[in-house]
Short mmCIF file of C-alpha atoms in Angstrom, two decimals:
data_model
loop_
_atom_site.label_atom_id
_atom_site.label_comp_id
_atom_site.label_asym_id
_atom_site.label_seq_id
_atom_site.Cartn_x
_atom_site.Cartn_y
_atom_site.Cartn_z
CA GLN A 1 102.60 247.32 245.04
CA VAL A 2 106.27 246.67 244.27
CA GLN A 3 106.70 244.80 241.00
CA LEU A 4 109.44 242.18 240.66
CA VAL A 5 110.08 240.44 237.35
CA GLU A 6 112.43 237.46 237.04
CA SER A 7 114.12 236.28 233.88
CA GLY A 8 116.92 233.97 232.79
CA GLY A 9 115.44 230.59 233.56
CA GLY A 10 115.65 227.72 231.14
CA LEU A 11 116.80 224.19 230.49
CA VAL A 12 120.41 223.22 231.15
CA GLN A 13 122.46 220.07 231.49
CA ALA A 14 123.78 219.03 234.87
CA GLY A 15 127.02 220.85 235.53
CA GLY A 16 125.95 223.84 233.50
CA SER A 17 125.26 227.42 234.52
CA LEU A 18 122.48 229.97 234.41
CA ARG A 19 122.19 233.55 235.56
CA LEU A 20 118.82 234.73 236.80
CA SER A 21 117.87 238.39 236.92
CA CYS A 22 115.15 240.18 238.81
CA VAL A 23 114.21 243.74 237.95
CA ALA A 24 112.29 245.77 240.51
CA SER A 25 110.04 248.73 239.94
CA GLY A 26 110.18 251.87 242.01
CA ARG A 27 112.88 254.18 243.22
CA THR A 28 113.45 252.63 246.65
CA PHE A 29 115.09 249.38 245.54
CA SER A 30 118.24 250.16 247.48
CA SER A 31 116.23 250.18 250.71
CA TYR A 32 115.28 246.51 250.39
CA THR A 33 116.89 243.27 251.31
CA MET A 34 116.54 241.02 248.28
CA GLY A 35 116.35 237.26 248.21
CA TRP A 36 115.92 234.25 245.99
CA PHE A 37 113.68 231.31 246.77
CA ARG A 38 112.74 228.21 244.85
CA GLN A 39 109.94 225.71 244.81
CA GLY A 40 110.28 222.27 243.26
CA PRO A 41 107.39 219.98 242.32
CA GLY A 42 105.54 218.84 245.41
CA LYS A 43 107.81 220.82 247.71
CA GLU A 44 107.48 223.90 249.85
CA ARG A 45 109.10 227.13 248.83
CA GLU A 46 112.62 227.21 250.23
CA PHE A 47 115.24 229.83 250.82
CA VAL A 48 118.17 230.03 248.40
CA ALA A 49 120.04 233.28 249.06
CA GLN A 50 119.64 236.85 250.25
CA ILE A 51 121.64 240.04 249.98
CA SER A 52 121.62 243.20 252.05
CA ARG A 53 120.73 246.68 250.83
CA GLY A 54 124.30 247.73 250.16
CA ALA A 55 125.40 244.23 249.09
CA GLY A 56 127.75 243.96 252.04
CA THR A 57 126.12 240.88 253.55
CA THR A 58 124.94 237.70 251.89
CA ARG A 59 123.53 234.42 253.12
CA TYR A 60 123.04 231.13 251.31
CA ALA A 61 121.26 227.89 251.87
CA ASP A 62 123.69 225.08 252.58
CA SER A 63 122.51 223.27 249.48
CA VAL A 64 123.80 226.02 247.17
CA LYS A 65 126.87 227.33 248.99
CA GLY A 66 129.89 227.39 246.75
CA ARG A 67 127.76 227.03 243.62
CA PHE A 68 125.39 230.01 243.62
CA THR A 69 126.21 233.69 243.98
CA ILE A 70 123.73 236.46 244.68
CA SER A 71 124.56 240.02 243.68
CA ARG A 72 122.78 243.29 243.05
CA ASP A 73 123.12 246.46 241.04
CA ASN A 74 121.11 249.15 242.76
CA ALA A 75 121.60 251.57 239.89
CA LYS A 76 119.76 249.09 237.67
CA ASN A 77 117.21 248.01 240.28
CA THR A 78 118.33 244.46 239.63
CA VAL A 79 119.32 241.44 241.70
CA TYR A 80 121.08 238.45 240.16
CA LEU A 81 121.56 234.82 240.96
CA GLN A 82 124.52 233.19 239.26
CA MET A 83 124.06 229.43 239.36
CA ASN A 84 127.01 227.18 238.56
CA SER A 85 127.51 223.43 238.75
CA LEU A 86 123.79 222.90 238.48
CA LYS A 87 122.28 219.64 239.66
CA PRO A 88 118.96 218.00 238.78
CA GLU A 89 117.78 218.70 242.32
CA ASP A 90 118.09 222.43 241.56
CA THR A 91 115.10 222.07 239.24
CA ALA A 92 112.42 224.44 240.51
CA VAL A 93 110.57 227.65 239.93
CA TYR A 94 112.83 230.41 241.20
CA TYR A 95 111.35 233.50 242.79
CA CYS A 96 112.92 236.78 243.76
CA ALA A 97 111.62 238.61 246.79
CA GLY A 98 112.17 241.81 248.70
CA ASP A 99 111.67 243.14 252.19
CA ARG A 100 112.41 246.37 254.03
CA ASN A 101 114.19 244.50 256.80
CA TRP A 102 117.04 242.00 257.02
CA PRO A 103 115.38 238.64 257.69
CA VAL A 104 117.40 236.88 260.37
CA THR A 105 115.36 233.78 259.63
CA PRO A 106 115.14 233.82 255.83
CA GLY A 107 111.87 232.02 255.31
CA PRO A 108 109.25 232.95 252.72
CA ALA A 109 107.09 234.59 255.39
CA SER A 110 109.86 237.10 256.05
CA TYR A 111 109.47 238.71 252.62
CA ASP A 112 106.64 241.01 251.59
CA TYR A 113 107.22 241.38 247.84
CA TRP A 114 107.45 238.59 245.28
CA GLY A 115 107.99 238.08 241.60
CA GLN A 116 106.08 235.65 239.42
CA GLY A 117 108.88 233.11 239.18
CA THR A 118 111.03 231.68 236.42
CA GLN A 119 111.44 227.99 235.66
CA VAL A 120 114.86 226.35 235.94
CA THR A 121 115.14 222.78 234.72
CA VAL A 122 118.36 220.80 235.05
CA SER A 123 118.60 217.56 233.11
CA SER A 124 120.77 214.64 234.15
#
């Protein structure tokens, strides 16, 4: 079982920023596509961003393009999500996830490994 642990969530004002981190166990982190998902109250888990093994390719949900940036440091087994210009609708539990493949359709079912989530709350 691959262990993923998120951190960096918290409470921020609208327009503020947060940086989420996800640390993965194991020595094969660089072999995995990594992604971020979120789930707001009463909503389904939705795709936020994903990044390829070598960080050469990224993809974002339209709702976060231009505001969020996904990155990774394979030497640290860590993937990041920099969130700027936060909006109240960004409030959700954020999950990091990994998969051996590059999900062409980046839905939750495309990822095999998941963290426990970290809460992000944006006040208006």
